[in-house]
CSV table of C-alpha atoms and ligand atoms in Angstrom, one decimal:
chain,number,residue,atom,x,y,z
A,1314,MET,CA,75.4,82.5,48.7
A,1315,SER,CA,74.9,84.6,44.8
A,1316,ASP,CA,76.6,83.8,41.8
A,1317,SER,CA,79.8,86.3,42.1
A,1318,ASP,CA,80.5,85.2,46.0
A,1319,PRO,CA,83.8,83.5,46.7
A,1320,ILE,CA,83.8,79.9,47.9
A,1321,GLY,CA,86.4,79.0,51.6
A,1322,ILE,CA,88.0,75.6,51.5
A,1323,GLY,CA,89.4,74.3,54.8
A,1324,LEU,CA,92.0,72.9,54.4
A,1325,ALA,CA,93.3,69.9,56.7
A,1326,GLY,CA,96.2,68.7,55.6
A,1327,PHE,CA,99.6,70.1,53.5
A,1328,GLY,CA,101.8,68.1,53.1
A,1329,THR,CA,102.1,65.9,49.9
A,1330,VAL,CA,98.4,66.2,47.9
A,1331,GLY,CA,97.4,69.9,50.5
A,1332,SER,CA,100.9,71.5,49.1
A,1333,GLY,CA,99.4,70.4,45.7
A,1334,VAL,CA,96.5,72.1,46.5
A,1335,TRP,CA,96.9,75.3,46.9
A,1336,ASN,CA,100.7,75.3,44.5
A,1337,VAL,CA,97.7,74.2,41.3
A,1338,LEU,CA,95.0,77.4,43.3
A,1339,GLN,CA,97.7,79.6,43.1
A,1340,ARG,CA,98.7,78.9,39.6
A,1341,ASN,CA,95.5,77.8,37.5
A,1342,GLY,CA,93.0,79.8,40.5
A,1343,GLY,CA,91.9,82.4,37.3
A,1344,LEU,CA,92.0,80.1,34.8
A,1345,ILE,CA,89.3,77.8,37.0
A,1346,THR,CA,86.8,80.8,37.3
A,1347,ASP,CA,87.5,82.3,33.4
A,1348,ARG,CA,86.5,78.3,33.0
A,1349,THR,CA,83.6,78.2,34.6
A,1350,GLY,CA,81.8,81.8,33.4
A,1351,GLY,CA,83.3,83.5,36.7
A,1352,ALA,CA,80.9,80.9,38.3
A,1353,VAL,CA,84.1,79.7,40.6
A,1354,ARG,CA,86.4,81.6,42.8
A,1355,LEU,CA,88.3,78.8,45.1
A,1356,GLU,CA,89.6,80.5,48.1
A,1357,VAL,CA,91.8,79.0,51.3
A,1358,ARG,CA,91.2,79.7,54.1
A,1359,ARG,CA,92.0,77.8,56.8
A,1360,ILE,CA,94.9,75.9,57.2
A,1361,ALA,CA,95.1,73.0,59.2
A,1362,VAL,CA,98.5,70.6,60.0
A,1363,ARG,CA,99.9,69.3,63.0
A,1364,ASP,CA,103.8,71.6,63.1
A,1365,PRO,CA,103.4,75.1,61.7
A,1366,GLY,CA,106.6,75.4,62.4
A,1367,LYS,CA,107.7,72.9,59.6
A,1368,PRO,CA,109.9,74.5,56.7
A,1369,ARG,CA,107.1,73.8,53.7
A,1370,GLU,CA,108.2,74.2,50.1
A,1371,ALA,CA,104.8,75.8,48.7
A,1372,LYS,CA,104.4,79.4,50.7
A,1373,ALA,CA,100.4,80.0,52.7
A,1374,PRO,CA,100.3,83.0,54.6
A,1375,GLU,CA,100.7,82.0,58.1
A,1376,ALA,CA,97.2,83.4,59.5
A,1377,LEU,CA,96.3,80.9,57.8
A,1378,PHE,CA,97.6,77.9,59.6
A,1379,THR,CA,96.2,76.0,62.5
A,1380,THR,CA,96.8,73.0,64.3
A,1381,GLU,CA,92.8,72.3,65.1
A,1382,TRP,CA,91.2,71.1,62.9
A,1383,LYS,CA,87.9,71.4,64.1
A,1384,ASP,CA,88.7,74.9,63.4
A,1385,LEU,CA,87.3,74.5,60.2
A,1386,ILE,CA,84.1,73.6,60.6
A,1387,GLU,CA,83.8,75.6,63.0
A,1388,ASP,CA,84.6,78.4,61.2
A,1389,PRO,CA,82.0,80.6,59.2
A,1390,SER,CA,84.0,81.2,55.9
A,1391,VAL,CA,84.2,77.5,55.7
A,1392,ASP,CA,82.5,75.9,52.9
A,1393,VAL,CA,83.7,73.2,52.4
A,1394,VAL,CA,86.0,70.9,53.7
A,1395,VAL,CA,89.1,69.2,52.3
A,1396,GLU,CA,91.3,66.6,54.2
A,1397,LEU,CA,94.2,65.4,53.3
A,1398,ILE,CA,95.3,63.7,56.4
A,1399,GLY,CA,95.2,60.2,55.9
A,1400,GLY,CA,94.4,57.5,58.6
A,1401,THR,CA,91.3,56.4,59.9
A,1402,ASP,CA,91.3,58.3,63.3
A,1403,HIS,CA,91.2,62.3,62.7
A,1404,ALA,CA,90.1,61.5,59.7
A,1405,PHE,CA,87.0,60.4,60.5
A,1406,GLU,CA,86.0,62.9,62.9
A,1407,LEU,CA,87.0,65.9,60.8
A,1408,VAL,CA,84.5,64.1,58.1
A,1409,ALA,CA,81.7,63.5,60.0
A,1410,ALA,CA,82.1,66.3,61.8
A,1411,ALA,CA,82.3,68.5,58.5
A,1412,LEU,CA,79.4,65.8,56.8
A,1413,GLU,CA,76.9,67.2,60.2
A,1414,ALA,CA,78.1,71.1,59.6
A,1415,GLY,CA,76.8,70.8,56.4
A,1416,LYS,CA,80.3,71.4,55.1
A,1417,PRO,CA,80.5,69.4,51.8
A,1418,VAL,CA,84.3,67.1,52.2
A,1419,ILE,CA,86.0,66.5,50.3
A,1420,THR,CA,88.7,63.4,50.3
A,1421,GLY,CA,91.7,62.0,49.1
A,1422,ASN,CA,91.9,59.3,51.5
A,1423,LYS,CA,90.8,55.6,50.5
A,1424,ALA,CA,91.5,53.6,53.4
A,1425,LEU,CA,88.8,56.0,55.6
A,1426,LEU,CA,86.0,55.6,52.6
A,1427,ALA,CA,87.4,51.8,51.8
A,1428,GLU,CA,87.3,51.3,55.9
A,1429,ARG,CA,84.6,53.4,57.2
A,1430,GLY,CA,82.5,55.1,53.9
A,1431,VAL,CA,79.5,53.3,54.3
A,1432,GLU,CA,78.7,55.4,58.2
A,1433,LEU,CA,79.8,58.0,56.5
A,1434,PHE,CA,78.4,58.1,52.9
A,1435,THR,CA,75.1,57.7,56.0
A,1436,LEU,CA,75.5,60.3,57.4
A,1437,SER,CA,76.0,62.1,53.9
A,1438,LYS,CA,72.8,60.7,52.3
A,1439,GLU,CA,70.8,62.2,56.0
A,1440,ARG,CA,72.6,65.4,56.1
A,1441,ASP,CA,72.3,65.6,51.8
A,1442,THR,CA,76.8,67.1,52.1
A,1443,PRO,CA,78.4,65.0,49.4
A,1444,ILE,CA,81.6,63.7,49.7
A,1445,HIS,CA,83.3,63.8,46.8
A,1446,PHE,CA,87.1,61.0,45.7
A,1447,GLU,CA,88.5,61.6,43.2
A,1448,ALA,CA,91.7,61.8,44.6
A,1449,ALA,CA,91.2,58.5,46.1
A,1450,VAL,CA,91.6,55.8,43.7
A,1451,ALA,CA,94.3,56.0,40.8
A,1452,GLY,CA,95.4,60.0,41.2
A,1453,GLY,CA,95.0,62.2,38.6
A,1454,ILE,CA,92.7,59.7,36.2
A,1455,PRO,CA,88.6,60.4,36.3
A,1456,ILE,CA,87.8,57.4,37.2
A,1457,ILE,CA,85.2,57.4,40.0
A,1458,LYS,CA,83.9,60.2,37.5
A,1459,ALA,CA,83.4,58.4,34.5
A,1460,VAL,CA,82.3,54.7,36.7
A,1461,GLN,CA,79.8,57.5,38.7
A,1462,GLU,CA,78.8,59.5,35.8
A,1463,SER,CA,80.4,58.1,32.9
A,1464,PHE,CA,79.6,54.5,32.4
A,1465,ILE,CA,76.3,55.1,34.2
A,1466,GLY,CA,73.4,53.0,32.0
A,1467,ASN,CA,76.5,50.3,31.6
A,1468,ARG,CA,76.3,47.4,33.3
A,1469,ILE,CA,79.8,46.6,34.6
A,1470,HIS,CA,81.6,43.0,34.2
A,1471,THR,CA,84.8,43.9,34.8
A,1472,ILE,CA,87.7,46.8,36.4
A,1473,VAL,CA,91.4,45.1,36.6
A,1474,GLY,CA,94.0,48.2,37.7
A,1475,ILE,CA,96.8,49.0,39.3
A,1476,ILE,CA,96.3,51.0,41.2
A,1477,ASN,CA,99.0,51.5,43.6
A,1478,GLY,CA,102.2,53.8,42.1
A,1479,THR,CA,104.0,52.8,45.1
A,1480,SER,CA,104.8,49.0,44.4
A,1481,ASN,CA,104.2,49.9,39.9
A,1482,TYR,CA,107.5,51.9,41.2
A,1483,ILE,CA,109.2,49.7,43.0
A,1484,LEU,CA,108.6,46.5,40.8
A,1485,GLN,CA,110.4,49.2,38.3
A,1486,ARG,CA,113.1,49.8,38.7
A,1487,MET,CA,113.6,46.2,40.7
A,1488,THR,CA,112.8,45.1,37.4
A,1489,GLU,CA,115.1,47.4,35.4
A,1490,ALA,CA,117.3,49.1,37.4
A,1491,GLY,CA,118.2,46.2,39.3
A,1492,LEU,CA,117.9,48.4,43.1
A,1493,ASP,CA,117.0,45.5,46.0
A,1494,TYR,CA,113.3,46.7,47.5
A,1495,PRO,CA,114.3,49.0,50.7
A,1496,ALA,CA,115.8,51.2,47.3
A,1497,ALA,CA,113.3,51.4,45.3
A,1498,LEU,CA,110.2,52.0,48.2
A,1499,ALA,CA,113.3,54.3,50.0
A,1500,GLU,CA,112.7,56.1,46.2
A,1501,ALA,CA,108.8,56.0,46.1
A,1502,SER,CA,109.0,57.1,49.5
A,1503,ALA,CA,111.0,60.5,48.4
A,1504,LYS,CA,109.5,61.4,45.6
A,1505,GLY,CA,105.6,61.2,47.2
A,1506,TYR,CA,104.3,58.3,46.0
A,1507,ALA,CA,103.8,56.7,49.1
A,1508,GLU,CA,102.0,57.1,52.0
A,1509,ALA,CA,103.1,57.9,55.2
A,1510,ASP,CA,103.6,54.9,56.2
A,1511,PRO,CA,103.8,52.9,53.1
A,1512,THR,CA,102.9,50.1,54.8
A,1513,LEU,CA,99.1,50.3,53.2
A,1514,ASP,CA,101.3,50.5,49.5
A,1515,VAL,CA,103.3,46.9,50.1
A,1516,ASN,CA,101.3,45.0,51.4
A,1517,GLY,CA,98.2,45.0,48.8
A,1518,TRP,CA,95.8,47.3,50.8
A,1519,ASP,CA,96.2,51.2,49.6
A,1520,ALA,CA,95.2,48.8,46.7
A,1521,ALA,CA,92.5,46.9,47.2
A,1522,HIS,CA,90.9,49.5,49.2
A,1523,LYS,CA,90.7,51.7,46.0
A,1524,ALA,CA,89.5,48.0,44.4
A,1525,ILE,CA,86.5,48.5,47.5
A,1526,LEU,CA,85.9,51.7,46.0
A,1527,LEU,CA,85.8,51.1,42.2
A,1528,ALA,CA,83.2,47.6,43.2
A,1529,THR,CA,81.0,49.5,45.3
A,1530,LEU,CA,80.2,52.2,42.7
A,1531,ALA,CA,80.2,49.5,40.2
A,1532,TYR,CA,77.8,46.6,42.1
A,1533,GLY,CA,75.8,48.9,44.5
A,1534,PHE,CA,77.0,47.4,48.1
A,1535,PRO,CA,78.9,47.6,50.7
A,1536,ILE,CA,81.7,45.6,50.8
A,1537,ASP,CA,83.9,44.6,54.2
A,1538,PRO,CA,87.2,44.5,53.6
A,1539,LYS,CA,87.6,41.6,55.7
A,1540,ASN,CA,86.1,39.4,53.4
A,1541,VAL,CA,88.0,40.9,50.4
A,1542,TYR,CA,91.6,38.8,48.9
A,1543,VAL,CA,95.0,40.9,49.1
A,1544,ARG,CA,98.6,39.5,48.6
A,1545,GLY,CA,101.7,42.3,48.3
A,1546,ILE,CA,104.9,42.7,47.0
A,1547,GLU,CA,107.2,42.2,50.3
A,1548,MET,CA,107.9,39.2,49.3
A,1549,ILE,CA,108.7,39.0,45.5
A,1550,LYS,CA,112.4,38.8,44.9
A,1551,PRO,CA,114.2,39.7,42.2
A,1552,LEU,CA,114.3,35.6,40.5
A,1553,ASP,CA,110.7,35.7,40.5
A,1554,ILE,CA,111.5,39.0,38.4
A,1555,THR,CA,113.4,37.6,36.2
A,1556,PHE,CA,111.8,34.6,35.7
A,1557,ALA,CA,108.8,35.9,34.4
A,1558,LYS,CA,110.9,37.7,31.9
A,1559,GLU,CA,111.7,34.6,30.6
A,1560,LEU,CA,108.7,32.4,30.2
A,1561,GLY,CA,107.0,36.6,28.3
A,1562,TYR,CA,105.6,37.9,31.3
A,1563,VAL,CA,105.4,40.8,33.5
A,1564,VAL,CA,105.0,40.9,37.3
A,1565,LYS,CA,102.3,43.5,38.6
A,1566,LEU,CA,100.2,43.8,41.1
A,1567,LEU,CA,97.0,43.8,40.5
A,1568,SER,CA,93.3,44.0,41.5
A,1569,VAL,CA,90.7,42.6,39.5
A,1570,VAL,CA,87.4,43.1,40.1
A,1571,ARG,CA,84.5,40.8,37.5
A,1572,GLU,CA,80.7,40.1,38.2
A,1573,HIS,CA,80.0,36.3,37.4
A,1574,ASP,CA,76.6,35.1,36.1
A,1575,ASP,CA,75.3,34.2,38.8
A,1576,GLY,CA,75.5,38.2,40.7
A,1577,ALA,CA,78.9,37.4,42.3
A,1578,VAL,CA,81.3,39.6,42.9
A,1579,GLU,CA,84.6,38.8,42.5
A,1580,ILE,CA,87.9,41.6,44.3
A,1581,ARG,CA,90.7,40.8,44.7
A,1582,THR,CA,94.9,42.3,44.5
A,1583,GLN,CA,97.4,40.1,44.7
A,1584,PRO,CA,101.3,40.1,42.9
A,1585,SER,CA,100.1,38.4,38.7
A,1586,PHE,CA,102.4,37.2,36.4
A,1587,ILE,CA,100.9,39.6,32.7
A,1588,ARG,CA,101.5,38.7,29.1
A,1589,ARG,CA,105.1,41.5,28.8
A,1590,SER,CA,102.1,41.8,25.2
A,1591,HIS,CA,98.7,43.1,26.7
A,1592,ILE,CA,99.1,46.3,27.3
A,1593,LEU,CA,98.1,46.1,31.4
A,1594,ALA,CA,102.5,45.6,31.1
A,1595,HIS,CA,103.8,48.5,29.6
A,1596,VAL,CA,101.9,50.5,32.9
A,1597,ASN,CA,105.6,51.3,34.2
A,1598,ASP,CA,106.4,54.2,36.9
A,1599,VAL,CA,104.5,55.3,39.1
A,1600,PHE,CA,101.5,55.1,36.5
A,1601,ASN,CA,98.6,53.6,36.8
A,1602,ALA,CA,95.4,51.6,34.7
A,1603,VAL,CA,92.7,51.1,34.9
A,1604,ALA,CA,91.1,48.3,32.6
A,1605,VAL,CA,87.1,48.4,32.7
A,1606,SER,CA,84.4,46.7,30.6
A,1607,GLY,CA,80.8,47.3,30.3
A,1608,ASP,CA,77.7,46.1,27.9
A,1609,GLY,CA,77.9,49.8,26.9
A,1610,ILE,CA,80.9,50.7,26.3
A,1611,GLY,CA,82.5,47.2,25.3
A,1612,ASP,CA,86.4,47.6,26.9
A,1613,SER,CA,88.5,50.9,28.0
A,1614,LEU,CA,91.2,51.9,29.4
A,1615,PHE,CA,92.5,54.8,31.3
A,1616,TYR,CA,96.2,55.5,32.5
A,1617,GLY,CA,97.8,58.2,33.7
A,1618,ARG,CA,100.1,59.3,36.7
A,1619,GLY,CA,98.6,57.3,40.0
A,1620,ALA,CA,99.8,59.1,43.1
A,1621,GLY,CA,102.8,61.7,43.5
A,1622,GLN,CA,101.6,66.1,44.4
A,1623,ASP,CA,100.2,68.0,40.7
A,1624,PRO,CA,98.4,64.7,39.7
A,1625,THR,CA,96.8,63.5,42.9
A,1626,ALA,CA,95.7,68.1,44.1
A,1627,SER,CA,94.6,67.4,40.1
A,1628,SER,CA,91.5,65.6,41.5
A,1629,VAL,CA,90.8,67.2,44.5
A,1630,VAL,CA,90.3,70.7,42.7
A,1631,ALA,CA,88.5,69.1,40.1
A,1632,ASP,CA,86.2,68.1,43.2
A,1633,LEU,CA,86.8,71.6,44.7
A,1634,VAL,CA,84.6,72.5,40.9
A,1635,GLU,CA,82.7,70.3,41.5
A,1636,ALA,CA,81.6,70.8,45.1
A,1637,ALA,CA,81.5,74.5,44.4
A,1638,ARG,CA,78.7,73.6,40.9
A,1639,VAL,CA,77.0,72.4,43.9
A,1640,LEU,CA,76.8,74.9,46.4
A,1641,LYS,CA,75.8,77.6,44.3
A,1642,HIS,CA,73.4,75.9,42.5
A,1643,THR,CA,72.4,72.9,44.2
A,1644,ALA,CA,72.3,69.9,41.8
A,1645,GLY,CA,72.1,67.3,44.8
A,1646,HIS,CA,73.9,64.5,46.6
A,1647,ARG,CA,77.1,62.8,45.0
A,1648,GLY,CA,78.7,60.2,46.5
A,1649,PHE,CA,78.3,56.5,46.7
A,1650,LEU,CA,74.6,55.5,47.4
A,1651,PRO,CA,74.3,51.9,48.1
A,1652,TYR,CA,71.3,51.0,46.2
A,1653,ARG,CA,71.4,46.7,47.5
A,1654,GLU,CA,71.6,46.6,50.6
A,1655,THR,CA,74.0,43.4,50.4
A,1656,GLY,CA,76.3,41.7,47.2
A,1657,THR,CA,77.6,38.4,46.9
A,1658,LEU,CA,81.1,38.1,46.9
A,1659,VAL,CA,82.9,35.2,44.8
A,1660,PRO,CA,85.2,33.6,47.9
A,1661,ILE,CA,87.9,33.5,46.5
A,1662,ALA,CA,89.1,29.8,47.0
A,1663,ASP,CA,86.7,29.8,44.1
A,1664,THR,CA,89.0,32.0,41.2
A,1665,GLU,CA,90.7,30.3,39.5
A,1666,THR,CA,93.2,31.7,37.5
A,1667,ALA,CA,97.0,29.4,36.5
A,1668,SER,CA,99.8,30.1,38.4
A,1669,TYR,CA,103.2,30.4,39.4
A,1670,VAL,CA,104.7,29.1,43.0
A,1671,ARG,CA,107.9,29.3,44.5
A,1672,PHE,CA,109.2,27.1,46.9
A,1673,PRO,CA,111.7,27.3,49.2
A,1674,VAL,CA,112.9,24.2,49.5
A,1675,THR,CA,116.0,21.8,51.4
A,1676,ASP,CA,117.8,20.3,47.9
A,1677,ARG,CA,118.2,17.2,47.9
A,1678,PRO,CA,117.3,14.0,45.3
A,1679,GLY,CA,113.5,13.5,44.7
A,1680,VAL,CA,112.6,17.1,45.8
A,1681,ILE,CA,110.7,18.1,42.5
A,1682,ALA,CA,109.0,14.4,42.7
A,1683,GLU,CA,108.0,14.3,45.6
A,1684,ILE,CA,106.0,18.0,45.0
A,1685,SER,CA,105.5,17.0,42.2
A,1686,GLN,CA,103.4,14.2,43.5
A,1687,VAL,CA,101.3,15.7,45.4
A,1688,LEU,CA,100.0,18.2,42.6
A,1689,ALA,CA,99.4,15.0,40.6
A,1690,GLU,CA,97.1,13.6,43.8
A,1691,ALA,CA,95.7,17.1,43.8
A,1692,GLU,CA,95.1,16.5,39.7
A,1693,ILE,CA,96.3,20.0,39.3
A,1694,GLY,CA,98.9,20.1,36.3
A,1695,ILE,CA,102.0,21.5,36.1
A,1696,SER,CA,103.4,23.3,32.5
A,1697,GLY,CA,106.2,24.3,33.7
A,1698,THR,CA,108.9,23.7,37.2
A,1699,HIS,CA,113.2,25.7,37.3
A,1700,SER,CA,115.2,25.4,39.6
A,1701,PRO,CA,117.7,28.6,39.8
A,1702,VAL,CA,121.8,26.6,40.1
A,1703,ASP,CA,125.0,29.0,39.3
A,1704,PRO,CA,125.3,27.5,35.7
A,1705,ASP,CA,129.9,27.9,37.7
A,1706,HIS,CA,128.1,26.1,40.2
A,1707,PRO,CA,126.0,23.1,38.7
A,1708,ASP,CA,126.2,21.2,41.5
A,1709,ALA,CA,126.1,23.8,43.6
A,1710,ASP,CA,122.2,22.7,46.0
A,1711,PHE,CA,119.6,25.7,44.9
A,1712,VAL,CA,116.8,26.7,48.2
A,1713,GLU,CA,114.3,27.9,45.4
A,1714,VAL,CA,112.3,25.3,42.9
A,1715,VAL,CA,109.3,26.8,40.9
A,1716,PHE,CA,106.4,25.3,39.5
A,1717,LEU,CA,104.0,26.4,37.0
A,1718,LEU,CA,101.1,25.7,37.9
A,1719,HIS,CA,98.0,25.0,35.0
A,1720,THR,CA,94.5,27.1,35.3
A,1721,CYS,CA,92.3,25.9,38.7
A,1722,ARG,CA,90.6,26.3,41.6
A,1723,PHE,CA,92.8,28.5,44.2
A,1724,GLY,CA,90.7,25.8,46.7
A,1725,LYS,CA,92.2,23.3,45.6
A,1726,LEU,CA,95.9,24.7,45.1
A,1727,LYS,CA,95.8,25.8,48.8
A,1728,ARG,CA,94.9,22.7,49.8
A,1729,ALA,CA,97.9,20.9,47.8
A,1730,LEU,CA,99.6,23.7,48.6
A,1731,LYS,CA,99.3,23.5,52.2
A,1732,LYS,CA,100.7,19.0,51.9
A,1733,ILE,CA,103.2,20.3,50.9
A,1734,GLU,CA,104.4,22.7,52.9
A,1735,ALA,CA,104.3,19.6,55.4
A,1736,LEU,CA,106.5,17.9,53.4
A,1737,ASP,CA,110.6,18.2,54.7
A,1738,CYS,CA,112.7,19.4,51.8
A,1739,VAL,CA,110.3,22.7,51.8
A,1740,THR,CA,111.8,25.4,53.8
A,1741,ASP,CA,109.0,27.6,54.2
A,1742,ARG,CA,105.8,28.9,52.9
A,1743,PRO,CA,106.1,28.9,48.9
A,1744,VAL,CA,104.7,32.2,47.1
A,1745,VAL,CA,101.9,32.7,44.9
A,1746,PHE,CA,101.2,34.1,41.9
A,1747,ARG,CA,98.8,34.2,39.3
A,1748,ILE,CA,99.3,34.3,35.9
A,1749,GLU,CA,96.1,36.1,34.5
A,1750,SER,CA,95.4,35.7,30.9
A,1751,LEU,CA,92.8,39.0,30.1
A,1752,THR,CA,92.3,40.1,27.0
B,804,NAP,P1,101.3,63.7,54.0
B,804,NAP,O1,102.4,64.1,53.6
B,804,NAP,O2,101.6,63.2,54.7
B,804,NAP,O3,100.5,65.2,54.9
B,804,NAP,C1,99.4,65.1,56.0
B,804,NAP,C2,99.7,67.0,55.9
B,804,NAP,O4,98.6,65.8,56.7
B,804,NAP,C3,100.8,67.2,57.0
B,804,NAP,O5,100.4,68.1,56.4
B,804,NAP,C4,100.1,67.3,58.3
B,804,NAP,O6,101.0,67.8,59.6
B,804,NAP,C5,98.9,67.3,58.9
B,804,NAP,N1,97.6,66.0,59.1
B,804,NAP,C6,98.5,64.7,59.7
B,804,NAP,N2,97.1,64.9,60.6
B,804,NAP,C7,96.8,65.7,61.1
B,804,NAP,C8,96.4,65.9,62.3
B,804,NAP,N3,95.4,65.4,63.4
B,804,NAP,N4,95.1,67.9,62.0
B,804,NAP,C9,95.7,68.3,61.3
B,804,NAP,N5,97.3,67.7,60.8
B,804,NAP,C10,97.4,67.3,60.7
B,804,NAP,O7,100.4,63.1,53.0
B,804,NAP,P2,99.4,63.0,51.2
B,804,NAP,O8,100.4,62.5,50.7
B,804,NAP,O9,99.0,64.9,51.5
B,804,NAP,O10,97.9,62.2,51.4
B,804,NAP,C11,97.2,63.0,52.0
B,804,NAP,C12,96.5,62.5,52.2
B,804,NAP,O11,95.7,62.6,50.9
B,804,NAP,C13,96.3,60.2,52.4
B,804,NAP,O12,95.1,59.5,53.1
B,804,NAP,C14,96.1,60.1,51.0
B,804,NAP,O13,96.1,58.1,51.5
B,804,NAP,C15,96.2,60.9,49.8
B,804,NAP,N6,96.6,60.0,48.7
B,804,NAP,C16,97.7,60.7,49.2
B,804,NAP,C17,98.1,61.1,47.2
B,804,NAP,C18,99.5,60.6,47.2
B,804,NAP,O14,100.3,60.8,45.7
B,804,NAP,N7,99.8,62.3,48.5
B,804,NAP,C19,97.6,60.1,45.9
B,804,NAP,C20,96.1,60.3,46.3
B,804,NAP,C21,96.0,59.5,47.5
B,804,NAP,P3,102.4,68.6,59.0
B,804,NAP,O15,102.9,69.0,57.7
B,804,NAP,O16,102.6,69.4,59.7
B,804,NAP,O17,103.3,67.1,59.1
B,805,HSE,N1,100.6,55.3,47.8
B,805,HSE,C1,99.8,56.0,46.7
B,805,HSE,C2,100.2,54.5,45.8
B,805,HSE,C3,99.8,57.1,46.6
B,805,HSE,O1,101.3,54.8,45.5
B,805,HSE,O2,99.4,54.6,44.5
B,805,HSE,C4,97.8,57.4,45.7
B,805,HSE,O3,97.1,56.6,45.8
């Protein structure tokens, strides 16, 4: 390939992100060529979709469309394959086939890389064919490049982030517009933030997949998703948000990756209370923020749009330029290369924070005392309790009681909660939020 040859792109997926990539290339393709001194010209040569007849806002020539992603692999004019179909089955086959064929891959598919990345990165290494995945974490924020390249000389101490735009958007709309959960989710889907199946957005797994990718880059060993603690936002009620507010906190879905002194890595994703004065508490709407702390950089913060068409397409296009440069100048293998066979994860039971626990209960005399008794026996300190009552009907039954608990090991808390769940007065499983003391 000569310096002036265009790079042929096979685009698998022409949905929210795929059509965004098309638009960016139409809009800024010439700018990219200018900025690379004429070296990089990007041309989409095939587009794979499920239904070519579907009405689409972005207009690409009909002749480019196919329903067979294999056409992208077989077409000799396609140099680079962009996987934006989502899921872990067809997407896996497509990415593996592209690598086998020696075609570099760009993907925004965090579920695929977190669940099956080890197989794919091994193949990538064997074939000396890179996988680029900037769009897989935090949409338009260049956090992969930062962790993988800019911070390569650091030992990473912590990565703490709000890395799911949909859940952040939902929490914000519930907090400020008073929307209920289904209405807020419908808005996030309409804006193109949510996944085709939003289950992973709201159950915490989309953020957890991203945290797994960041942790593997920072600590160098593959992490099995089965060993990662994940809770989502589906259980959050307006009551939790209001109560957090009264206490000076904001509720966020937070992903925490932290290296302990013995080298073990803590990794978890769950709804958390964050002090209102903390910078992460001000990350609203679809925005994401990732705070990285390392021995060289100290504290750093990355902030930007974490989902949506244009921000995500921006990251995909940056990867396309990188892939084009590598193709032309053979700059070597990129992607996640495990450099340790295994590593140790901190059991979730050994992690420690203060917490907020909401218990669904039957109102009768002694309920709070019974729960407090179990907590006291477990030597878990209580910093406050609250049972919301209607000021106009102070004698009406309450159905929820919340406890603020001192910092303790999560395992200890879980054992106590199991005993509390067995009390007659407790009607359902308690809902737990971490209270993070972030610096
Ligand atoms: P989407 O809007 O649902 O688009 C998916 C596209 O893939 C559609 O064009 C669909 O075709 C096509 N497709 C699905 N299965 C296919 C198959 N087997 N063969 C050929 N084409 C197939 O999804 P998206 O929001 O663009 O997301 C794509 C990927 O980017 C996902 O991995 C997602 O996690 C990731 N991502 C999304 C965002 C975001 O903000 N949306 C941000 C970061 C990363 P039809 O159009 O004919 O249905
Ligand atoms: N559904 C994802 C989110 C898209 O809301 O963050 C970006 O990965």
